[in-house]
C-alpha cells in the first residue's frame, strides 16, 4: 500500500465517518518497502493540491521518515527552470508518495482504535459483523 493511498483513507466504521480523528489512519508496526519507479512529474504536480499536507506530515513522522516542510512545495519548484530536470524536492516527493509502501503492519483509527491489518501490501478494510 503506497504512502500516497493513506492520504485518501479513513476508518470504515459508520460511527467514525463524522469524526476528524478517523483521518488519517495511523500506521502501527509498519514494515516499509521501497520499489523504484520512473518519476512522473506531471502526476506529482497534479496530485500535490489534493494532498492533505498536515496528514502527510503526520504520517512521515509516525513512520520515521524524513520530515516534510511546513508548507507544501509549489509546482514551480518541482523542476529546475534552466534544464527542466526534476528538482530534489520532486525526487523526494516521488520517493515518498510513489516508491514507499507499507508491506505489513496495521492501520489504526484515531477515533475508535480499530486496527486494519496490512499483509503483503494490501489493507483489509472488511469489518467484523458486530462493527458494521
XYZ file of C-alpha atoms in Angstrom:
132
model
C 0.000 0.000 0.000
C 1.624 3.218 -1.171
C 2.009 6.070 1.305
C 0.016 8.216 -1.128
C -3.020 5.964 -0.587
C -3.082 6.713 3.148
C -3.854 10.331 2.324
C -7.249 9.274 0.973
C -8.344 6.653 3.545
C -10.322 6.942 6.737
C -11.958 4.471 9.114
C -14.698 2.301 7.563
C -16.966 2.362 10.637
C -20.099 4.487 10.245
C -19.640 5.989 13.692
C -16.224 7.328 12.665
C -17.243 8.988 9.397
C -18.125 12.282 11.085
C -15.100 12.363 13.370
C -11.966 14.218 12.251
C -9.903 11.806 14.398
C -10.631 8.974 11.927
C -8.306 10.581 9.358
C -5.539 9.832 8.703
C -5.243 6.223 9.732
C -2.129 5.769 11.837
C 0.409 3.100 10.841
C 1.368 0.667 13.590
C 4.333 -1.704 13.464
C 4.622 -0.996 9.747
C 7.379 -2.533 7.678
C 8.168 -0.382 4.685
C 9.260 -1.379 1.207
C 10.899 0.768 -1.486
C 10.122 -0.077 -5.124
C 11.820 2.160 -7.673
C 9.659 3.624 -10.440
C 10.187 6.270 -13.087
C 9.451 9.824 -11.985
C 6.149 11.150 -13.275
C 6.452 14.901 -12.700
C 3.029 15.678 -14.144
C 1.326 13.261 -11.751
C 3.112 14.712 -8.710
C 2.232 18.265 -9.799
C -1.433 17.324 -10.244
C -1.770 15.320 -7.012
C 0.007 17.886 -4.822
C -3.019 20.240 -4.439
C -5.210 17.255 -3.496
C -2.992 16.099 -0.635
C -3.843 16.865 2.952
C -0.374 18.199 3.778
C -0.861 18.066 7.558
C -1.861 14.393 7.305
C 1.201 13.667 5.153
C 3.452 15.362 7.723
C 1.885 13.265 10.490
C 2.351 10.040 8.523
C 6.007 10.700 7.762
C 6.722 11.356 11.438
C 4.836 8.227 12.558
C 6.695 6.088 10.013
C 10.084 7.521 10.995
C 10.660 9.042 7.556
C 12.363 12.410 6.941
C 10.112 15.287 7.976
C 8.246 17.221 5.308
C 8.477 21.011 5.071
C 5.873 23.086 6.905
C 4.192 24.178 3.667
C 3.647 22.088 0.522
C 6.012 22.965 -2.324
C 4.679 24.990 -5.220
C 4.537 23.278 -8.642
C 7.136 25.739 -9.963
C 9.764 24.430 -7.540
C 9.461 20.842 -8.756
C 11.589 21.312 -11.863
C 14.804 23.241 -12.432
C 13.836 26.250 -14.578
C 17.017 26.166 -16.658
C 17.244 22.492 -17.537
C 13.690 21.247 -16.960
C 15.181 18.386 -14.935
C 13.389 17.204 -11.776
C 14.393 19.130 -8.661
C 15.465 17.380 -5.474
C 12.057 18.269 -3.994
C 10.291 16.429 -6.806
C 12.581 13.423 -6.385
C 11.923 13.340 -2.636
C 8.136 13.629 -3.082
C 8.187 10.924 -5.744
C 10.154 8.624 -3.456
C 7.765 9.219 -0.552
C 4.463 9.067 -2.441
C 5.134 6.588 -5.233
C 8.039 4.366 -4.187
C 7.444 3.892 -0.453
C 4.873 1.270 0.514
C 3.663 -0.374 3.692
C 4.297 -4.089 3.207
C 2.870 -5.298 6.525
C 1.594 -3.981 9.826
C -1.656 -2.294 10.751
C -3.545 0.967 10.276
C -5.222 2.302 13.426
C -8.195 4.645 13.577
C -7.589 7.587 15.907
C -11.275 7.720 16.828
C -12.277 4.111 17.662
C -8.796 2.491 17.840
C -9.852 -0.257 15.412
C -6.885 -1.736 13.564
C -6.922 -2.757 9.916
C -4.320 -5.400 9.098
C -1.921 -4.846 6.199
C -0.471 -8.018 4.679
C 1.610 -8.220 1.518
C 0.894 -4.540 0.882
C -2.910 -4.911 0.995
C -5.048 -3.453 3.782
C -8.083 -5.420 4.931
C -10.966 -2.992 5.432
C -13.650 -5.631 5.980
C -15.260 -5.067 9.352
C -16.481 -7.863 11.605
C -20.284 -8.123 11.651
C -20.581 -6.632 15.152
C -18.881 -3.408 13.954
C -20.932 -2.749 10.825
